[in-house]
Short mmCIF file of C-alpha atoms and ligand atoms in Angstrom, two decimals:
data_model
loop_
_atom_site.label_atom_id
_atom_site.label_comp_id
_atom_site.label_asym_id
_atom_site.label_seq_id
_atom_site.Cartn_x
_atom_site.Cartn_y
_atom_site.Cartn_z
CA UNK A 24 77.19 61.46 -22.61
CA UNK A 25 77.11 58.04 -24.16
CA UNK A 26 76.39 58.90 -27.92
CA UNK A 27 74.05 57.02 -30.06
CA UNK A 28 76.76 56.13 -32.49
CA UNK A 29 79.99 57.03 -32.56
CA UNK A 30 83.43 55.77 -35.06
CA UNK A 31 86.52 53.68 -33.61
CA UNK A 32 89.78 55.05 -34.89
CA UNK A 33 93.10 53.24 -34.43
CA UNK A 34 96.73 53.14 -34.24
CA UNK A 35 96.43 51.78 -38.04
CA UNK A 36 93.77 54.12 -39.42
CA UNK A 37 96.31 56.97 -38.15
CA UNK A 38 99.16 55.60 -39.96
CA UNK A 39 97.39 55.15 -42.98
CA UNK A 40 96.40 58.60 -43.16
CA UNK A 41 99.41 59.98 -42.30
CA UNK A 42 101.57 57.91 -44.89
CA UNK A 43 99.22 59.66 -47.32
CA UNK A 44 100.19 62.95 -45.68
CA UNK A 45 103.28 61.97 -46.39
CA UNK A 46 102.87 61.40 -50.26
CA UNK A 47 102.95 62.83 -53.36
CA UNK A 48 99.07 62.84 -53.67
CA UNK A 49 96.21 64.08 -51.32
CA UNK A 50 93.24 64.15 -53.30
CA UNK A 51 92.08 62.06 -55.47
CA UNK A 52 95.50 59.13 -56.41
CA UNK A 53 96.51 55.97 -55.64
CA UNK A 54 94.70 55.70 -52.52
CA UNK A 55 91.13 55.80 -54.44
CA UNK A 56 91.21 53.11 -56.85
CA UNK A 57 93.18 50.88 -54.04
CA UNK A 58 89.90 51.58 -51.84
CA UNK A 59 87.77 50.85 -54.08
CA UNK A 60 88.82 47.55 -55.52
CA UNK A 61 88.73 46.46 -51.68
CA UNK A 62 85.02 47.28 -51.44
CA UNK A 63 84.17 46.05 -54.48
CA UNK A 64 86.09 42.38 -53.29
CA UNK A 65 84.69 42.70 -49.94
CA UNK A 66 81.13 43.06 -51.49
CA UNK A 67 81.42 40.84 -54.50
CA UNK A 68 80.90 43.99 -57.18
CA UNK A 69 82.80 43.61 -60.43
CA UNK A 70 82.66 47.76 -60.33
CA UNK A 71 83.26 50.82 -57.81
CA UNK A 72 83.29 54.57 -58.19
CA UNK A 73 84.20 56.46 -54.85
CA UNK A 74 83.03 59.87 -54.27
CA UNK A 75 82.70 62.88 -51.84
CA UNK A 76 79.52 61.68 -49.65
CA UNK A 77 76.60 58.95 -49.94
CA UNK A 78 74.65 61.46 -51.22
CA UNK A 79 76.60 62.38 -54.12
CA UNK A 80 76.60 58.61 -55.22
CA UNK A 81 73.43 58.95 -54.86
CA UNK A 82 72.87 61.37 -57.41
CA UNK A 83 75.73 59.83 -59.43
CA UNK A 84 73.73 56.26 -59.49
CA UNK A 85 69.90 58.44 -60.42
CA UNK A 86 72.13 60.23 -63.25
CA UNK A 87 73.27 57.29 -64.47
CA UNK A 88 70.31 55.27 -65.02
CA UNK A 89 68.69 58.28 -67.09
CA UNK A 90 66.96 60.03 -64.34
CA UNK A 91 65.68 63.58 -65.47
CA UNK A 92 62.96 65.83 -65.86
CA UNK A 93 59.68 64.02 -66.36
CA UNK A 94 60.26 60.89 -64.74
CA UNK A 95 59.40 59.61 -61.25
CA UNK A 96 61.79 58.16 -58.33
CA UNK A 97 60.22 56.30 -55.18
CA UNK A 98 61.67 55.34 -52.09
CA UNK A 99 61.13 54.29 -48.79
CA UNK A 100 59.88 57.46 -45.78
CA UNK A 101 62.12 56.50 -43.18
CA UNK A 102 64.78 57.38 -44.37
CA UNK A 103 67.70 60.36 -44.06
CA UNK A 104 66.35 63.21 -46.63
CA UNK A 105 69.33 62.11 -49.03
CA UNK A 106 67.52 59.29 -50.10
CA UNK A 107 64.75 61.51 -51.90
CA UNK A 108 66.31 64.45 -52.55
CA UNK A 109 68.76 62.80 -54.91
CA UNK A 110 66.04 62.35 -57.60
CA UNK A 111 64.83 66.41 -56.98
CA UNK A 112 68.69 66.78 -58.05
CA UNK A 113 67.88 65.13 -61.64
CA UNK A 114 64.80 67.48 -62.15
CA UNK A 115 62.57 64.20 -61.28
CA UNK A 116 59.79 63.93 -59.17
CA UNK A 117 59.89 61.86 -55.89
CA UNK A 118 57.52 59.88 -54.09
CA UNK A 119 57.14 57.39 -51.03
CA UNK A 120 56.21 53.62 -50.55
CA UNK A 121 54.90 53.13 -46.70
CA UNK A 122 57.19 50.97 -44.66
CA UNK A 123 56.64 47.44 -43.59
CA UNK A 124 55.48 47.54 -39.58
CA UNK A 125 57.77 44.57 -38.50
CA UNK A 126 61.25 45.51 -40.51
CA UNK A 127 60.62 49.24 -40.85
CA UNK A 128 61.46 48.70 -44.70
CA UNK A 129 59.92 49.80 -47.70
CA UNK A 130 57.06 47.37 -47.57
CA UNK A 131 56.74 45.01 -50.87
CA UNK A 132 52.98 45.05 -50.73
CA UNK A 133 52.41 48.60 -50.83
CA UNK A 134 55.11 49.09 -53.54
CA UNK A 135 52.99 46.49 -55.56
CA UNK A 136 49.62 48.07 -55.28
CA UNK A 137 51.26 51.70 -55.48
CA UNK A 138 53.00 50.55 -58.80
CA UNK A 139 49.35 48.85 -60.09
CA UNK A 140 47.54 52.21 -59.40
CA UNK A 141 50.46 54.04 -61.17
CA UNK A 142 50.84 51.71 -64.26
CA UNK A 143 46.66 52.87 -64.63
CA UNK A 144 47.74 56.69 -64.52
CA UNK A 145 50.77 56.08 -66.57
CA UNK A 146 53.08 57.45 -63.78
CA UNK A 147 55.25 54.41 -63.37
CA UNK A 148 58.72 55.39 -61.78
CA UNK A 149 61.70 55.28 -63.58
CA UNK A 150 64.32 54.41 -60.36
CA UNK A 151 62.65 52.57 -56.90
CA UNK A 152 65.58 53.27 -53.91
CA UNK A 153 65.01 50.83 -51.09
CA UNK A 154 66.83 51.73 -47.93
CA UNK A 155 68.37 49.17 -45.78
CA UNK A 156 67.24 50.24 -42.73
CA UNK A 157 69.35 50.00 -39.57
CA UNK A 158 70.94 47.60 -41.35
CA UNK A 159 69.01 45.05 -42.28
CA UNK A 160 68.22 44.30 -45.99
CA UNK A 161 64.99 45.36 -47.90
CA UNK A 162 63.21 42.22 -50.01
CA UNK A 163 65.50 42.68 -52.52
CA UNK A 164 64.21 39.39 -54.94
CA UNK A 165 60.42 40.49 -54.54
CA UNK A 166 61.66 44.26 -55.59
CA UNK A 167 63.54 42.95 -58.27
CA UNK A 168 60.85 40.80 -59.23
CA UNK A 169 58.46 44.09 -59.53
CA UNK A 170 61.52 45.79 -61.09
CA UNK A 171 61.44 42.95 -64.28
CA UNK A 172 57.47 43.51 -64.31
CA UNK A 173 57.19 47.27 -64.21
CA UNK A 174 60.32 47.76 -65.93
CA UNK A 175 61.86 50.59 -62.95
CA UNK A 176 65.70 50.39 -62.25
CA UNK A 177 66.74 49.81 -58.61
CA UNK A 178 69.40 51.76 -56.58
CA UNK A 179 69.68 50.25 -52.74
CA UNK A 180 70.51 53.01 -50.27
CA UNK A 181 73.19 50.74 -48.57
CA UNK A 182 74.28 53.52 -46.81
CA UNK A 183 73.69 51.50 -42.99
CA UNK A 184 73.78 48.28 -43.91
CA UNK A 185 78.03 47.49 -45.10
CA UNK A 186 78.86 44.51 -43.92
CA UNK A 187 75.07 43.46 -44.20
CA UNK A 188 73.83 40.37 -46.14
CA UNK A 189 70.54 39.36 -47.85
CA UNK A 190 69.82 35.70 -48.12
CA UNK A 191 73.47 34.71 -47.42
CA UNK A 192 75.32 36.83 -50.06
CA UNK A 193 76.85 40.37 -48.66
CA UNK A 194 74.81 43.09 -49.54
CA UNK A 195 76.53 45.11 -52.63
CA UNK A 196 76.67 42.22 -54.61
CA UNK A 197 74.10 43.81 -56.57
CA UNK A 198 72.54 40.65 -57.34
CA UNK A 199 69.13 42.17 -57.60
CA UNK A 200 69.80 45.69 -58.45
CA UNK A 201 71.83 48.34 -60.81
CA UNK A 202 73.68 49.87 -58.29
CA UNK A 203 74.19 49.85 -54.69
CA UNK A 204 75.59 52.81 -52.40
CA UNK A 205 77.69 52.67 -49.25
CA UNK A 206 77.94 55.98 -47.54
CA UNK A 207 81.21 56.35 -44.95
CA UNK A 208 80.18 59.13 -42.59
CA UNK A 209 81.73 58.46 -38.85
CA UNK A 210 78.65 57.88 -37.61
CA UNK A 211 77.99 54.38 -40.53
CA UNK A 212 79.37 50.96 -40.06
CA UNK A 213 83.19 52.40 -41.72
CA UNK A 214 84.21 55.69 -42.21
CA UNK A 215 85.97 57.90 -44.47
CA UNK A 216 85.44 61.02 -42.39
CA UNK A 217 82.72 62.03 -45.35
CA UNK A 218 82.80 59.80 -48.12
CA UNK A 219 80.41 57.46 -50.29
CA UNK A 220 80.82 54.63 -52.71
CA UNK A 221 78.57 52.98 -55.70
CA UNK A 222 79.12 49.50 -56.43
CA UNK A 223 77.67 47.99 -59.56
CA UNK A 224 78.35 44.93 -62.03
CA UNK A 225 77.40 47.47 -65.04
CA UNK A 226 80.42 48.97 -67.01
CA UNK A 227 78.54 51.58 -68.53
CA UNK A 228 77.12 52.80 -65.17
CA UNK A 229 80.56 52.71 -63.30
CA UNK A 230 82.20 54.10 -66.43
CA UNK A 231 79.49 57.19 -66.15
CA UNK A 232 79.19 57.53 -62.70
CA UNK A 233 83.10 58.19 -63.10
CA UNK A 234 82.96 60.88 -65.74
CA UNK A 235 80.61 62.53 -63.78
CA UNK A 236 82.47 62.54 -60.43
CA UNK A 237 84.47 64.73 -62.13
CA UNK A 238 83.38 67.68 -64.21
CA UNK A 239 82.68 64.96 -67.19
CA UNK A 240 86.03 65.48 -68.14
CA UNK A 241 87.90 62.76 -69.79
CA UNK A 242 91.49 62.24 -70.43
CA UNK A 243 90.52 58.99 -72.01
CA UNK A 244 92.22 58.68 -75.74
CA UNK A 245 90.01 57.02 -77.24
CA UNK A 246 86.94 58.73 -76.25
CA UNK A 247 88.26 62.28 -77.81
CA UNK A 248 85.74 63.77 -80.00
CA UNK A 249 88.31 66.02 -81.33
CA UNK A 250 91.77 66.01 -82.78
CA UNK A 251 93.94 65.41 -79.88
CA UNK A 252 96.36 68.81 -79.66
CA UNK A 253 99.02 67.49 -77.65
CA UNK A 254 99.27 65.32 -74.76
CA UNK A 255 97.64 67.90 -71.84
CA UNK A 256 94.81 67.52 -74.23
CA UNK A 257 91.56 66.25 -71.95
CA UNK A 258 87.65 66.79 -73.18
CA UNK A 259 84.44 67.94 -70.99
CA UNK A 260 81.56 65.60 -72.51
CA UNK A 261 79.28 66.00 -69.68
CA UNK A 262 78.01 67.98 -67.33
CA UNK A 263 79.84 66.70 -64.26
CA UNK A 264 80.52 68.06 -60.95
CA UNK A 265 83.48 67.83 -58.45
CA UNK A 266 82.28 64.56 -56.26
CA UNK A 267 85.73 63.15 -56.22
CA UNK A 268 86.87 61.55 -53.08
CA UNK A 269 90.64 62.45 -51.34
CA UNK A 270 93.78 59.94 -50.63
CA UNK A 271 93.39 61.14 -47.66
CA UNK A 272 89.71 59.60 -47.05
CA UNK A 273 90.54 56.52 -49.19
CA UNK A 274 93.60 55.71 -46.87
CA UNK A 275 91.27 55.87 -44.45
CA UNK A 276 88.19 53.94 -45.13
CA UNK A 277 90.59 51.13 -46.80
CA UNK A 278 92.32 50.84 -43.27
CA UNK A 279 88.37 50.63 -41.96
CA UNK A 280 87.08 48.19 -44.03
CA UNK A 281 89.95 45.84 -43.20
CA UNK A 282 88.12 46.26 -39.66
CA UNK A 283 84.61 45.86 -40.90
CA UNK A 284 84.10 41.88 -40.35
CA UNK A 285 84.94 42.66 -36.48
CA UNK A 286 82.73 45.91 -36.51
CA UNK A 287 79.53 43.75 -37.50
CA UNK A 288 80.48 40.58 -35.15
CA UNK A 289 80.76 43.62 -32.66
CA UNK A 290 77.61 44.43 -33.42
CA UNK A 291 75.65 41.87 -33.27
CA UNK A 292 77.04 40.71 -29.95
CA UNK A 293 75.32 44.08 -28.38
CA UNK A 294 72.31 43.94 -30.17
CA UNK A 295 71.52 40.05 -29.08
CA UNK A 296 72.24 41.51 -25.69
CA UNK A 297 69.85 44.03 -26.07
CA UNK A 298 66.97 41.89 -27.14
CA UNK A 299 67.82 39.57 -24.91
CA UNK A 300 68.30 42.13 -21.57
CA UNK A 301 65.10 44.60 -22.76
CA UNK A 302 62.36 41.74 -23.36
CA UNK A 303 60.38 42.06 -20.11
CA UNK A 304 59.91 45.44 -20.82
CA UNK A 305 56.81 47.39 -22.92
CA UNK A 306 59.01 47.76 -26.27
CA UNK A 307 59.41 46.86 -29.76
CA UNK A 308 63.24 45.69 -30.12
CA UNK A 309 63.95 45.09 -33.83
CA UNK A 310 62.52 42.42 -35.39
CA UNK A 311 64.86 40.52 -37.65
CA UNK A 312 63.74 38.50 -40.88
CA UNK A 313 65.67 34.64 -41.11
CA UNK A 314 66.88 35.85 -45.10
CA UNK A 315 69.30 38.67 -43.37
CA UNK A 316 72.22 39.40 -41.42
CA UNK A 317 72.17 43.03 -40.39
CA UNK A 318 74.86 45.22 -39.78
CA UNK A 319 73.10 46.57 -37.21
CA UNK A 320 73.87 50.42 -38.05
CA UNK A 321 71.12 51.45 -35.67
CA UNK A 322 69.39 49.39 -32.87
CA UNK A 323 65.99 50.99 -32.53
CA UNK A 324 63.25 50.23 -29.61
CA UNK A 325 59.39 51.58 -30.28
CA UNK A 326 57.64 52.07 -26.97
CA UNK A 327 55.06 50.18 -26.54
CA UNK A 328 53.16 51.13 -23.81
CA UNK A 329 49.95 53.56 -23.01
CA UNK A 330 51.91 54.64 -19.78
CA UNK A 331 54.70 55.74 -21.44
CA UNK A 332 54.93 58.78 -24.30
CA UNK A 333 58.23 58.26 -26.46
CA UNK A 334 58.59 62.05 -25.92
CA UNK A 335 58.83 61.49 -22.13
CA UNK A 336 61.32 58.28 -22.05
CA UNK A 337 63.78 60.12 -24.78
CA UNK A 338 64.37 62.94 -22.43
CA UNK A 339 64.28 60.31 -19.41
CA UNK A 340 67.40 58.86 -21.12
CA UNK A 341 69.16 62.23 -22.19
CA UNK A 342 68.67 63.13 -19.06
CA UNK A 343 70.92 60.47 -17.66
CA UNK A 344 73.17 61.34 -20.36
CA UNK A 345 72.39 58.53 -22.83
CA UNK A 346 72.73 60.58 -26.25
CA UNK A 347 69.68 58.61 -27.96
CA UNK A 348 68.22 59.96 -30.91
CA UNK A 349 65.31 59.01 -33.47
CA UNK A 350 65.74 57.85 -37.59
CA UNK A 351 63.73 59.23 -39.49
CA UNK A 352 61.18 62.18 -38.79
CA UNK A 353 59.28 60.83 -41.58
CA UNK A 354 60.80 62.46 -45.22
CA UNK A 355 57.57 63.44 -46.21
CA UNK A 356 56.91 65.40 -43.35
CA UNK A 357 59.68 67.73 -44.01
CA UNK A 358 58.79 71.22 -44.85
CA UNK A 359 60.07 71.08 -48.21
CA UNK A 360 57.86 68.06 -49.21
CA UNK A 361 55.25 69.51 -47.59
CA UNK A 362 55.25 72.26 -50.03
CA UNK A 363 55.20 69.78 -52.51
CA UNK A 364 52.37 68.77 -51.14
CA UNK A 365 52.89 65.74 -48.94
CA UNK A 366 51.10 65.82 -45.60
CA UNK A 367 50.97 64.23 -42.37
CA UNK A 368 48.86 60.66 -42.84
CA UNK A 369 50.21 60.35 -46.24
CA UNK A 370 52.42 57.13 -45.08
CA UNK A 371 50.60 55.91 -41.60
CA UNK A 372 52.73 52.84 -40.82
CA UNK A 373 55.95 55.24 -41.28
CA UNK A 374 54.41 57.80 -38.66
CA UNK A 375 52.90 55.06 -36.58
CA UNK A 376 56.05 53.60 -36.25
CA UNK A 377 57.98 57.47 -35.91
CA UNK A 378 55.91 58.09 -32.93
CA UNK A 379 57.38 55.20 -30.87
CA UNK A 380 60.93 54.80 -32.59
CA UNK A 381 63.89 56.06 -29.98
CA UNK A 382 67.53 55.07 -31.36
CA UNK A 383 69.46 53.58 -28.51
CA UNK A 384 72.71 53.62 -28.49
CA UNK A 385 74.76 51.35 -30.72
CA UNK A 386 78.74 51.30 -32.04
CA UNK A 387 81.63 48.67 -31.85
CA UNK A 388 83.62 50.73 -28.86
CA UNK A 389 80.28 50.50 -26.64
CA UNK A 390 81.64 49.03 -23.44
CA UNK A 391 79.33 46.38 -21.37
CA UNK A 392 79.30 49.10 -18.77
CA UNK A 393 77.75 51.60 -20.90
CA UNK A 394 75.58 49.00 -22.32
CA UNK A 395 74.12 47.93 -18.94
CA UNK A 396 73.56 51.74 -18.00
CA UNK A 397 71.11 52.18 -21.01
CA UNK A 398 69.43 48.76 -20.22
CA UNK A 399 69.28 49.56 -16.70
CA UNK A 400 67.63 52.81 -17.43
CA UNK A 401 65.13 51.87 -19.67
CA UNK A 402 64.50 49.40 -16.95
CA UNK A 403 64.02 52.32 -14.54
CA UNK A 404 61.58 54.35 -16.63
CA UNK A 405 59.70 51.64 -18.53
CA UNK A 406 58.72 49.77 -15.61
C1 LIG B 527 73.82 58.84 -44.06
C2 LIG B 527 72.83 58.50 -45.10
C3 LIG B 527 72.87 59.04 -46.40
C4 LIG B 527 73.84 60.11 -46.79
O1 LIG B 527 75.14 59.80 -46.50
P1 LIG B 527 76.30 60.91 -46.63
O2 LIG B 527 77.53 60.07 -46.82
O3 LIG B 527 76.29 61.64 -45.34
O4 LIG B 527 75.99 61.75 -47.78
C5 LIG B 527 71.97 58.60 -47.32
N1 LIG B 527 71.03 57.68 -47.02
C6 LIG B 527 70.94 57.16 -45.77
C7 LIG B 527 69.89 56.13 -45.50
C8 LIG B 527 71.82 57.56 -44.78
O5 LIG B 527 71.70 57.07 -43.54
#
């Protein structure tokens, strides 16, 4: 089966893990801070907190702007459940923007007549999460812009789009948000095995995202409420929780992102091939905006054809072992939301565009042999 995604592990990514192995530390040391100055250079970030998943810096980021009971968190449908549930972890309530048809983005439009209609009801959100999707970045200056007006903080789900950039800066930079997060899952652009990262150019937010990481415990001097009993003294002053990341994983994502630039370049190369080798044929291949450079986590077709059901070609292509797969049964359609009340035709471009979505398959070590097997057997079934 050629998978949809899948990570490349060298010679080097071995050794680094193994040196830590080999060390006095395996969870959370040297390694961490070492990794995370690297991402936060790579991206242009003055600040980085590493943690257990993209998920937990997800809830990290929401905690750290002030996200809590009472207040509302919107992001984008298509999406990977993480993206939402993150604000249900702060006691907030969540809530979608429809996507964009061409990027398959949280579309600026809707946000801005969603956020008009809100201001009138008073329900304005406290945190907006756009989600890069695939790869490619949101509109992150006409967000931002509606971020000044309405007075909402931004966190970018960044967790498929490492190595991106948005109007010629790398994405992370945080230029026109208050935190961005990376997630490092094997299946992402670099991976940590699990692991996440928020970047930011806010002390206080790094500075609390990092107490919280870890119980809320501080060993910090100067931030001892107390008198200091001796020097194993440390103080809880939050509620924290154990998100920390290992050596282990650090060693390992900071050998990865030294192989990032050559992951993206790889890429791109197969998805300009794609476009280029699946035009004749009834699909959507992605459509990509002249402000970004996408990492190209995900290379998604929509079928576009009456002939053809999405349901039919998928298995079509499992069948002949291509391991495709679809992102994102719409959030809101999830069980869970549903009993929150969220039903189908809540977010029509989002399930217009589910319907037809099929995620073909897309990672560095694709060969051109396995590439021309999936084009040649779309070829057979689409035509
Ligand atoms: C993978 C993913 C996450 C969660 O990442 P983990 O590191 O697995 O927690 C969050 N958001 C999006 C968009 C993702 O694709």
């Amino acid at each position: 089966m050629i998978p949809y995604g899948k990570q490349d592990i060298n010679q080097a990514d071995i050794d680094a893990v193994i040196n830590v192995l080999k060390s006095d530390w395996l969870t959370q040391g040297p390694m961490v801070p070492h990794f995370e100055q690297a991402v936060a250079g790579h991206v242009g970030a003055e600040y980085a907190v590493a943690v257990n998943s993209a998920t937990s810096a997800l809830h990290l980021a929401c905690l750290a702007l002030g996200l809590g009971p009472g207040d509302w968190l919107w992001t984008s449908p298509n999406s990977f459940v993480a993206s939402a549930n993150c604000g249900l972890y702060c006691g907030a309530q969540v809530d979608f923007v429809d996507i964009d048809s061409q990027t398959y983005n949280m579309c600026v439009a809707a946000l801005e007549m969603k956020l008009a209609a809100a201001e009138r009801l008073g329900k304005l959100p406290k945190i907006v999460i756009p989600v890069h999707f695939a790869g490619q970045s949101c509109d992150m200056e006409a967000i931002h812009r509606l971020a000044q007006k309405y007075g909402f903080k931004v966190i970018e789900d960044a967790s498929h789009a490492i190595g991106g950039r948005y109007q010629d800066v790398a994405i992370g930079q945080c230029q026109y948000s208050d935190i961005t997060i990376f997630s490092f899952h094997p299946v992402k652009l670099i991976t940590s095995g699990e692991g996440g990262m928020a970047v930011t150019n806010q002390a206080h937010l790094a500075e609390k995202m990092q107490l919280l990481r870890s119980h809320g415990i501080t060993r910090d001097l100067q931030l001892m409420q107390n008198k200091i009993e001796g020097s194993w003294y440390y103080e809880q002053r939050e509620l924290g929780f154990n998100y920390r990341m290992t050596d282990i994983q650090a060693a390992l994502g900071h050998s990865q992102l030294g192989r990032l630039d050559e992951f993206v370049y790889r890429r791109q190369q197969l998805a300009e091939i794609y476009t280029q080798q699946l035009k004749e044929l009834p699909l959507i291949c992605p459509y990509q905006s002249s402000k970004t450079s996408s990492a190209f986590h995900l290379y998604v077709i929509q079928i576009d054809s009456p002939k053809h059901e999405r349901k039919a070609v998928f298995e079509f292509l499992r069948q002949a072992e291509i391991g495709v797969n679809v992102h994102y049964i719409p959030i809101h359609w999830q069980p869970y939301y549903h009993a929150m009340g969220y039903r189908q035709g809540d977010f029509p471009k989002v399930e217009a565009y589910y319907r037809r979505a099929i995620s073909i398959p897309m990672y560095p070590i694709l060969t051109e042999f396995e590439q021309l097997k999936v084009i040649n057997t779309l070829k057979e079934v689409l035509t």
